[in-house]
PDB file of C-alpha atoms and ligand atoms in Angstrom:
ATOM      1  CA  UNK N 214       0.000   0.000   0.000  1.00 72.00           C
ATOM      2  CA  UNK N 215       1.538   3.326  -1.095  1.00 89.00           C
ATOM      3  CA  UNK N 216       0.744   6.198   1.233  1.00 93.00           C
ATOM      4  CA  UNK N 217       0.400   9.634  -0.435  1.00 96.00           C
ATOM      5  CA  UNK N 218       3.674  11.438  -1.082  1.00 98.00           C
ATOM      6  CA  UNK N 219       3.468  15.244  -1.256  1.00 98.00           C
ATOM      7  CA  UNK N 220       6.594  17.273  -1.998  1.00 98.00           C
ATOM      8  CA  UNK N 221       6.961  21.046  -2.196  1.00 98.00           C
ATOM      9  CA  UNK N 222       9.536  22.339  -4.679  1.00 98.00           C
ATOM     10  CA  UNK N 223      10.367  25.881  -3.645  1.00 98.00           C
ATOM     11  CA  UNK N 224      12.653  26.558  -6.628  1.00 98.00           C
ATOM     12  CA  UNK N 225      14.673  29.785  -6.093  1.00 98.00           C
ATOM     13  CA  UNK N 226      12.436  31.123  -3.339  1.00 98.00           C
ATOM     14  CA  UNK N 227      12.888  31.666   0.422  1.00 98.00           C
ATOM     15  CA  UNK N 228      15.825  32.774   2.527  1.00 98.00           C
ATOM     16  CA  UNK N 229      16.964  30.635   5.467  1.00 98.00           C
ATOM     17  CA  UNK N 230      14.857  32.721   7.819  1.00 98.00           C
ATOM     18  CA  UNK N 231      11.720  32.416   5.675  1.00 98.00           C
ATOM     19  CA  UNK N 232      12.308  28.688   5.250  1.00 98.00           C
ATOM     20  CA  UNK N 233      12.532  28.098   9.005  1.00 98.00           C
ATOM     21  CA  UNK N 234       9.418  30.155   9.743  1.00 98.00           C
ATOM     22  CA  UNK N 235       7.516  28.143   7.108  1.00 98.00           C
ATOM     23  CA  UNK N 236       8.759  24.788   8.429  1.00 98.00           C
ATOM     24  CA  UNK N 237       7.813  25.537  12.036  1.00 98.00           C
ATOM     25  CA  UNK N 238       4.357  26.616  10.977  1.00 98.00           C
ATOM     26  CA  UNK N 239       3.878  23.572   8.735  1.00 98.00           C
ATOM     27  CA  UNK N 240       5.045  21.332  11.531  1.00 97.00           C
ATOM     28  CA  UNK N 241       2.414  22.612  13.935  1.00 96.00           C
ATOM     29  CA  UNK N 242      -0.346  22.700  11.303  1.00 97.00           C
ATOM     30  CA  UNK N 243       0.266  19.080  10.294  1.00 96.00           C
ATOM     31  CA  UNK N 244       1.236  17.603  13.645  1.00 93.00           C
ATOM     32  CA  UNK N 245      -1.606  15.077  13.545  1.00 92.00           C
ATOM     33  CA  UNK N 246      -1.055  13.957   9.959  1.00 93.00           C
ATOM     34  CA  UNK N 247       0.940  10.723  10.071  1.00 92.00           C
ATOM     35  CA  UNK N 248      -0.371   8.992   6.962  1.00 93.00           C
ATOM     36  CA  UNK N 249       1.234  11.221   4.296  1.00 96.00           C
ATOM     37  CA  UNK N 250       4.905  11.395   3.348  1.00 97.00           C
ATOM     38  CA  UNK N 251       5.698  15.115   3.290  1.00 98.00           C
ATOM     39  CA  UNK N 252       8.847  16.548   1.728  1.00 98.00           C
ATOM     40  CA  UNK N 253      10.111  20.107   1.312  1.00 98.00           C
ATOM     41  CA  UNK N 254      12.762  21.012  -1.267  1.00 98.00           C
ATOM     42  CA  UNK N 255      14.310  24.369  -0.261  1.00 98.00           C
ATOM     43  CA  UNK N 256      17.264  26.012  -2.005  1.00 98.00           C
ATOM     44  CA  UNK N 257      20.634  24.455  -1.021  1.00 98.00           C
ATOM     45  CA  UNK N 258      21.346  27.268   1.436  1.00 98.00           C
ATOM     46  CA  UNK N 259      18.317  26.382   3.587  1.00 98.00           C
ATOM     47  CA  UNK N 260      18.563  22.563   3.580  1.00 98.00           C
ATOM     48  CA  UNK N 261      20.348  22.324   6.895  1.00 98.00           C
ATOM     49  CA  UNK N 262      18.080  24.790   8.686  1.00 98.00           C
ATOM     50  CA  UNK N 263      14.914  23.122   7.365  1.00 98.00           C
ATOM     51  CA  UNK N 264      16.246  19.696   8.375  1.00 98.00           C
ATOM     52  CA  UNK N 265      16.862  21.002  11.910  1.00 98.00           C
ATOM     53  CA  UNK N 266      13.421  22.631  12.089  1.00 98.00           C
ATOM     54  CA  UNK N 267      11.693  19.422  10.953  1.00 97.00           C
ATOM     55  CA  UNK N 268      13.646  17.008  13.130  1.00 96.00           C
ATOM     56  CA  UNK N 269      11.507  14.202  14.649  1.00 94.00           C
ATOM     57  CA  UNK N 270       8.576  14.867  12.332  1.00 95.00           C
ATOM     58  CA  UNK N 271       7.375  13.105   9.187  1.00 93.00           C
ATOM     59  CA  UNK N 272       8.548  16.084   7.105  1.00 97.00           C
ATOM     60  CA  UNK N 273      11.541  15.101   4.970  1.00 98.00           C
ATOM     61  CA  UNK N 274      13.927  17.395   3.123  1.00 98.00           C
ATOM     62  CA  UNK N 275      15.032  17.256  -0.520  1.00 98.00           C
ATOM     63  CA  UNK N 276      17.681  19.050  -2.551  1.00 98.00           C
ATOM     64  CA  UNK N 277      16.423  20.469  -5.856  1.00 98.00           C
ATOM     65  CA  UNK N 278      19.394  19.094  -7.819  1.00 98.00           C
ATOM     66  CA  UNK N 279      22.871  17.670  -7.217  1.00 98.00           C
ATOM     67  CA  UNK N 280      26.061  16.765  -9.038  1.00 98.00           C
ATOM     68  CA  UNK N 281      26.980  13.114  -9.585  1.00 98.00           C
ATOM     69  CA  UNK N 282      30.590  13.285  -8.369  1.00 98.00           C
ATOM     70  CA  UNK N 283      31.573  12.889  -4.716  1.00 96.00           C
ATOM     71  CA  UNK N 284      33.898  15.914  -4.843  1.00 97.00           C
ATOM     72  CA  UNK N 285      36.161  17.707  -7.306  1.00 97.00           C
ATOM     73  CA  UNK N 286      36.881  20.859  -9.266  1.00 98.00           C
ATOM     74  CA  UNK N 287      33.278  21.615 -10.260  1.00 98.00           C
ATOM     75  CA  UNK N 288      32.719  25.254  -9.347  1.00 98.00           C
ATOM     76  CA  UNK N 289      29.191  25.941  -8.185  1.00 97.00           C
ATOM     77  CA  UNK N 290      28.148  22.302  -7.817  1.00 98.00           C
ATOM     78  CA  UNK N 291      27.041  20.423  -4.683  1.00 98.00           C
ATOM     79  CA  UNK N 292      27.680  16.720  -4.138  1.00 98.00           C
ATOM     80  CA  UNK N 293      25.229  14.048  -2.940  1.00 98.00           C
ATOM     81  CA  UNK N 294      27.300  13.421   0.204  1.00 98.00           C
ATOM     82  CA  UNK N 295      27.220  17.142   1.066  1.00 98.00           C
ATOM     83  CA  UNK N 296      23.458  17.241   0.624  1.00 98.00           C
ATOM     84  CA  UNK N 297      23.012  14.141   2.727  1.00 98.00           C
ATOM     85  CA  UNK N 298      25.213  15.544   5.484  1.00 98.00           C
ATOM     86  CA  UNK N 299      23.200  18.778   5.466  1.00 98.00           C
ATOM     87  CA  UNK N 300      20.138  16.727   6.419  1.00 98.00           C
ATOM     88  CA  UNK N 301      18.350  15.905   3.156  1.00 98.00           C
ATOM     89  CA  UNK N 302      17.076  12.397   2.493  1.00 98.00           C
ATOM     90  CA  UNK N 303      15.883  13.098  -1.074  1.00 98.00           C
ATOM     91  CA  UNK N 304      17.100  14.835  -4.215  1.00 98.00           C
ATOM     92  CA  UNK N 305      14.959  16.093  -7.091  1.00 98.00           C
ATOM     93  CA  UNK N 306      16.671  15.008 -10.300  1.00 98.00           C
ATOM     94  CA  UNK N 307      15.919  16.002 -13.889  1.00 98.00           C
ATOM     95  CA  UNK N 308      13.353  18.718 -13.213  1.00 98.00           C
ATOM     96  CA  UNK N 309      12.206  20.148 -16.541  1.00 97.00           C
ATOM     97  CA  UNK N 310      13.691  23.556 -15.609  1.00 97.00           C
ATOM     98  CA  UNK N 311      17.072  21.840 -15.190  1.00 98.00           C
ATOM     99  CA  UNK N 312      16.589  20.046 -18.518  1.00 97.00           C
ATOM    100  CA  UNK N 313      15.407  23.135 -20.404  1.00 96.00           C
ATOM    101  CA  UNK N 314      17.545  25.892 -18.867  1.00 97.00           C
ATOM    102  CA  UNK N 315      20.660  24.044 -17.701  1.00 97.00           C
ATOM    103  CA  UNK N 316      21.276  21.293 -20.240  1.00 96.00           C
ATOM    104  CA  UNK N 317      20.210  18.274 -18.166  1.00 97.00           C
ATOM    105  CA  UNK N 318      19.811  15.133 -20.293  1.00 98.00           C
ATOM    106  CA  UNK N 319      18.588  11.588 -19.678  1.00 98.00           C
ATOM    107  CA  UNK N 320      22.270  10.575 -19.458  1.00 98.00           C
ATOM    108  CA  UNK N 321      23.050  13.082 -16.681  1.00 98.00           C
ATOM    109  CA  UNK N 322      19.800  12.136 -14.946  1.00 98.00           C
ATOM    110  CA  UNK N 323      21.002   8.549 -14.955  1.00 98.00           C
ATOM    111  CA  UNK N 324      24.412   9.416 -13.502  1.00 98.00           C
ATOM    112  CA  UNK N 325      22.759  11.501 -10.795  1.00 98.00           C
ATOM    113  CA  UNK N 326      20.326   8.739  -9.880  1.00 98.00           C
ATOM    114  CA  UNK N 327      23.143   6.213  -9.446  1.00 98.00           C
ATOM    115  CA  UNK N 328      25.094   8.739  -7.348  1.00 98.00           C
ATOM    116  CA  UNK N 329      22.070   9.607  -5.210  1.00 98.00           C
ATOM    117  CA  UNK N 330      21.514   5.971  -4.271  1.00 98.00           C
ATOM    118  CA  UNK N 331      25.219   5.557  -3.481  1.00 97.00           C
ATOM    119  CA  UNK N 332      24.997   8.490  -1.052  1.00 98.00           C
ATOM    120  CA  UNK N 333      21.817   7.175   0.568  1.00 97.00           C
ATOM    121  CA  UNK N 334      19.520   9.752  -1.028  1.00 98.00           C
ATOM    122  CA  UNK N 335      16.160   8.842  -2.565  1.00 98.00           C
ATOM    123  CA  UNK N 336      15.761  10.391  -6.021  1.00 98.00           C
ATOM    124  CA  UNK N 337      12.577  12.228  -6.938  1.00 98.00           C
ATOM    125  CA  UNK N 338      13.070  11.967 -10.673  1.00 98.00           C
ATOM    126  CA  UNK N 339      11.050  14.134 -13.050  1.00 98.00           C
ATOM    127  CA  UNK N 340       9.789  13.100 -16.474  1.00 98.00           C
ATOM    128  CA  UNK N 341       7.247  14.677 -18.806  1.00 98.00           C
ATOM    129  CA  UNK N 342       6.523  15.905 -22.299  1.00 97.00           C
ATOM    130  CA  UNK N 343       6.471  19.423 -23.739  1.00 96.00           C
ATOM    131  CA  UNK N 344       3.344  20.903 -25.327  1.00 95.00           C
ATOM    132  CA  UNK N 345       4.746  20.314 -28.838  1.00 95.00           C
ATOM    133  CA  UNK N 346       5.461  16.683 -28.019  1.00 97.00           C
ATOM    134  CA  UNK N 347       1.939  16.185 -26.682  1.00 96.00           C
ATOM    135  CA  UNK N 348       0.409  17.852 -29.729  1.00 95.00           C
ATOM    136  CA  UNK N 349       2.452  15.597 -32.020  1.00 97.00           C
ATOM    137  CA  UNK N 350       1.087  12.572 -30.126  1.00 97.00           C
ATOM    138  CA  UNK N 351       4.508  11.678 -28.722  1.00 98.00           C
ATOM    139  CA  UNK N 352       3.746  11.800 -24.991  1.00 97.00           C
ATOM    140  CA  UNK N 353       4.063   8.090 -24.260  1.00 98.00           C
ATOM    141  CA  UNK N 354       7.148   7.721 -26.485  1.00 98.00           C
ATOM    142  CA  UNK N 355       8.858  10.602 -24.647  1.00 98.00           C
ATOM    143  CA  UNK N 356       8.064   8.994 -21.294  1.00 98.00           C
ATOM    144  CA  UNK N 357       9.449   5.679 -22.557  1.00 98.00           C
ATOM    145  CA  UNK N 358      12.711   7.328 -23.587  1.00 98.00           C
ATOM    146  CA  UNK N 359      13.089   9.256 -20.340  1.00 98.00           C
ATOM    147  CA  UNK N 360      12.404   6.181 -18.216  1.00 98.00           C
ATOM    148  CA  UNK N 361      14.487   3.795 -20.328  1.00 97.00           C
ATOM    149  CA  UNK N 362      17.555   6.037 -20.571  1.00 98.00           C
ATOM    150  CA  UNK N 363      17.185   7.807 -17.234  1.00 97.00           C
ATOM    151  CA  UNK N 364      16.687   4.608 -15.207  1.00 97.00           C
ATOM    152  CA  UNK N 365      19.281   2.546 -17.068  1.00 97.00           C
ATOM    153  CA  UNK N 366      21.233   0.105 -14.822  1.00 96.00           C
ATOM    154  CA  UNK N 367      19.057   0.729 -11.766  1.00 97.00           C
ATOM    155  CA  UNK N 368      18.307  -2.395  -9.724  1.00 98.00           C
ATOM    156  CA  UNK N 369      14.695  -3.410  -9.096  1.00 98.00           C
ATOM    157  CA  UNK N 370      15.126  -2.682  -5.354  1.00 97.00           C
ATOM    158  CA  UNK N 371      16.230   0.859  -6.221  1.00 98.00           C
ATOM    159  CA  UNK N 372      13.243   1.424  -8.490  1.00 98.00           C
ATOM    160  CA  UNK N 373      10.999   0.252  -5.645  1.00 97.00           C
ATOM    161  CA  UNK N 374      12.357   3.090  -3.465  1.00 97.00           C
ATOM    162  CA  UNK N 375      12.188   5.730  -6.184  1.00 97.00           C
ATOM    163  CA  UNK N 376       9.740   8.605  -6.501  1.00 98.00           C
ATOM    164  CA  UNK N 377       8.894   9.330 -10.143  1.00 98.00           C
ATOM    165  CA  UNK N 378       7.265  12.712 -10.790  1.00 98.00           C
ATOM    166  CA  UNK N 379       5.246  12.923 -13.985  1.00 98.00           C
ATOM    167  CA  UNK N 380       5.337  16.630 -14.799  1.00 97.00           C
ATOM    168  CA  UNK N 381       3.980  17.640 -18.199  1.00 97.00           C
ATOM    169  CA  UNK N 382       6.084  20.697 -19.029  1.00 96.00           C
ATOM    170  CA  UNK N 383       3.064  22.630 -20.349  1.00 95.00           C
ATOM    171  CA  UNK N 384       1.404  22.346 -16.923  1.00 95.00           C
ATOM    172  CA  UNK N 385       4.295  23.700 -14.844  1.00 94.00           C
ATOM    173  CA  UNK N 386       3.738  27.203 -13.523  1.00 91.00           C
ATOM    174  CA  UNK N 387       1.014  27.814 -16.092  1.00 92.00           C
ATOM    175  CA  UNK N 388      -2.052  27.331 -13.898  1.00 89.00           C
ATOM    176  CA  UNK N 389      -3.134  24.702 -16.398  1.00 90.00           C
ATOM    177  CA  UNK N 390      -3.000  21.261 -14.773  1.00 89.00           C
ATOM    178  CA  UNK N 391      -3.322  17.994 -16.658  1.00 92.00           C
ATOM    179  CA  UNK N 392      -6.833  16.583 -16.383  1.00 95.00           C
ATOM    180  CA  UNK N 393      -7.157  13.550 -14.148  1.00 95.00           C
ATOM    181  CA  UNK N 394      -7.665  11.447 -17.280  1.00 96.00           C
ATOM    182  CA  UNK N 395      -4.431  12.763 -18.853  1.00 96.00           C
ATOM    183  CA  UNK N 396      -2.501  12.222 -15.631  1.00 97.00           C
ATOM    184  CA  UNK N 397      -4.095   8.809 -15.123  1.00 97.00           C
ATOM    185  CA  UNK N 398      -3.070   7.676 -18.596  1.00 97.00           C
ATOM    186  CA  UNK N 399       0.541   8.819 -18.230  1.00 98.00           C
ATOM    187  CA  UNK N 400       0.890   7.357 -14.729  1.00 98.00           C
ATOM    188  CA  UNK N 401      -0.563   3.992 -15.755  1.00 98.00           C
ATOM    189  CA  UNK N 402       1.824   3.954 -18.720  1.00 98.00           C
ATOM    190  CA  UNK N 403       4.845   4.682 -16.511  1.00 98.00           C
ATOM    191  CA  UNK N 404       3.759   2.006 -14.018  1.00 98.00           C
ATOM    192  CA  UNK N 405       3.348  -0.547 -16.817  1.00 98.00           C
ATOM    193  CA  UNK N 406       6.821   0.178 -18.137  1.00 98.00           C
ATOM    194  CA  UNK N 407       8.294  -0.146 -14.646  1.00 98.00           C
ATOM    195  CA  UNK N 408       6.515  -3.485 -14.312  1.00 98.00           C
ATOM    196  CA  UNK N 409       7.813  -4.637 -17.679  1.00 98.00           C
ATOM    197  CA  UNK N 410      11.415  -3.476 -17.126  1.00 98.00           C
ATOM    198  CA  UNK N 411      11.906  -3.876 -13.356  1.00 98.00           C
ATOM    199  CA  UNK N 412       9.247  -6.359 -12.230  1.00 98.00           C
ATOM    200  CA  UNK N 413       5.905  -6.227 -10.459  1.00 97.00           C
ATOM    201  CA  UNK N 414       7.237  -5.687  -6.937  1.00 97.00           C
ATOM    202  CA  UNK N 415       9.309  -2.619  -7.921  1.00 97.00           C
ATOM    203  CA  UNK N 416       6.436  -1.181  -9.968  1.00 97.00           C
ATOM    204  CA  UNK N 417       3.928  -1.657  -7.149  1.00 97.00           C
ATOM    205  CA  UNK N 418       6.140  -0.076  -4.490  1.00 97.00           C
ATOM    206  CA  UNK N 419       7.456   2.881  -6.525  1.00 97.00           C
ATOM    207  CA  UNK N 420       5.627   6.179  -5.950  1.00 98.00           C
ATOM    208  CA  UNK N 421       4.532   7.884  -9.156  1.00 98.00           C
ATOM    209  CA  UNK N 422       3.461  11.435  -8.302  1.00 98.00           C
ATOM    210  CA  UNK N 423       2.020  14.222 -10.464  1.00 97.00           C
ATOM    211  CA  UNK N 424       3.394  17.745 -10.842  1.00 97.00           C
ATOM    212  CA  UNK N 425       2.145  20.794 -12.731  1.00 96.00           C
ATOM    213  CA  UNK N 426      -0.152  23.463 -11.252  1.00 95.00           C
ATOM    214  CA  UNK N 427      -1.289  21.322  -8.319  1.00 97.00           C
ATOM    215  CA  UNK N 428      -3.499  23.370  -5.983  1.00 97.00           C
ATOM    216  CA  UNK N 429      -5.763  22.643  -3.010  1.00 97.00           C
ATOM    217  CA  UNK N 430      -8.747  22.559  -5.364  1.00 96.00           C
ATOM    218  CA  UNK N 431      -7.421  19.975  -7.842  1.00 96.00           C
ATOM    219  CA  UNK N 432      -5.395  17.566  -5.654  1.00 97.00           C
ATOM    220  CA  UNK N 433      -8.400  15.462  -4.711  1.00 96.00           C
ATOM    221  CA  UNK N 434      -9.416  14.754  -8.271  1.00 95.00           C
ATOM    222  CA  UNK N 435      -5.839  13.891  -9.258  1.00 96.00           C
ATOM    223  CA  UNK N 436      -5.114  11.629  -6.300  1.00 96.00           C
ATOM    224  CA  UNK N 437      -8.276   9.642  -6.948  1.00 95.00           C
ATOM    225  CA  UNK N 438      -6.592   8.235 -10.062  1.00 95.00           C
ATOM    226  CA  UNK N 439      -5.357   4.778  -9.021  1.00 94.00           C
ATOM    227  CA  UNK N 440      -1.786   5.334 -10.269  1.00 96.00           C
ATOM    228  CA  UNK N 441      -1.383   8.892  -8.931  1.00 97.00           C
ATOM    229  CA  UNK N 442       0.382   8.506  -5.576  1.00 97.00           C
ATOM    230  CA  UNK N 443       0.884  12.146  -4.659  1.00 97.00           C
ATOM    231  CA  UNK N 444       2.153  15.444  -5.999  1.00 98.00           C
ATOM    232  CA  UNK N 445       5.203  17.596  -6.605  1.00 98.00           C
ATOM    233  CA  UNK N 446       3.965  21.100  -5.907  1.00 98.00           C
ATOM    234  CA  UNK N 447       5.722  24.281  -7.035  1.00 98.00           C
ATOM    235  CA  UNK N 448       3.939  27.620  -6.643  1.00 97.00           C
ATOM    236  CA  UNK N 449       1.283  26.390  -4.207  1.00 98.00           C
ATOM    237  CA  UNK N 450       3.967  24.997  -1.848  1.00 98.00           C
ATOM    238  CA  UNK N 451       5.284  28.478  -1.027  1.00 98.00           C
ATOM    239  CA  UNK N 452       2.334  29.294   1.197  1.00 98.00           C
ATOM    240  CA  UNK N 453       1.920  27.190   4.367  1.00 98.00           C
ATOM    241  CA  UNK N 454      -1.866  27.192   4.331  1.00 98.00           C
ATOM    242  CA  UNK N 455      -2.137  26.073   0.720  1.00 98.00           C
ATOM    243  CA  UNK N 456       0.606  23.423   1.019  1.00 98.00           C
ATOM    244  CA  UNK N 457      -0.930  22.057   4.238  1.00 98.00           C
ATOM    245  CA  UNK N 458      -4.323  21.945   2.555  1.00 97.00           C
ATOM    246  CA  UNK N 459      -2.886  19.915  -0.329  1.00 98.00           C
ATOM    247  CA  UNK N 460      -1.339  17.482   2.170  1.00 98.00           C
ATOM    248  CA  UNK N 461      -4.596  17.137   4.095  1.00 97.00           C
ATOM    249  CA  UNK N 462      -6.698  16.663   0.982  1.00 96.00           C
ATOM    250  CA  UNK N 463      -4.343  14.020  -0.398  1.00 96.00           C
ATOM    251  CA  UNK N 464      -5.242  11.621   2.414  1.00 90.00           C
ATOM    252  CA  UNK N 465      -7.207   8.950   0.659  1.00 69.00           C
ATOM    253  CA  UNK N 466      -9.197   8.192   3.811  1.00 53.00           C
ATOM    254  CA  UNK N 467     -10.364  11.794   3.966  1.00 46.00           C
ATOM    255  CA  UNK N 468     -11.403  11.993   0.312  1.00 44.00           C
TER     256      UNK N 468
HETATM  257  P1  PGA T 347       3.954  24.371 -10.284  1.00 87.25           P
HETATM  258  O1  PGA T 347       5.425  23.680 -10.379  1.00 87.25           O
HETATM  259  O2  PGA T 347       3.204  23.608  -9.204  1.00 87.25           O
HETATM  260  O3  PGA T 347       4.222  25.792  -9.904  1.00 87.25           O
HETATM  261  O4  PGA T 347       3.318  24.211 -11.614  1.00 87.25           O
HETATM  262  C1  PGA T 347       5.584  22.302 -10.300  1.00 87.25           C
HETATM  263  C2  PGA T 347       7.048  21.936 -10.443  1.00 87.25           C
HETATM  264  O5  PGA T 347       7.785  22.631 -11.165  1.00 87.25           O
HETATM  265  O6  PGA T 347       7.511  20.952  -9.836  1.00 87.25           O
END
């Protein structure tokens, strides 16, 4: 049984001070919610402070990206071991903004996933088609390529631990979410491929979450899809009340 997994991707927002204030407030708002996995992805600078502020809660911390090397002459990069030491248990890998603006490819996604597991971090790996690809009818083929090349050489036990975020690029930050039918189709397709390539156990345990304009008023409809296990939330995760509402509404028992 997969419990809902809700992650907030803050992107390049919030200072350390703002991040700590948010985390303390979220912690008290959600103190009775034990049946949702909650993750916050602050900028690198705030990882340690957020990890301290969420200690002994079910709120986990993620980095928004990472390099694949342990250490070296890579100016501006942060290694998986550094992220782990700062208190994160997860790393977002292959976000479409990283792919589009910073040259991330399926090959670098794959290297980062292997490195994350080596450092004891759980990858939250993003896949998803652009608007042009969807309009050309290529959505499922794009997902196949991203999963096949991005997840290459992963062991079934690693795939079981993984969080896959299906994020159609046209739905990110646009206020235009995928319909539950569109999300349901993509998620079922991803799950089937995972079953085919990594076995039934890995496919059944892996969380496949949806991202792209998730808000308190559409989470319920999305999470009712059998293969939608949660959400990666951008804009609506910056406000405590709206993020907490998404967490609360994702609880299948409460739907
Ligand atoms: P959004 O971002 O919720 O603001 O659309 C989602 C994401 O980029 O992960």
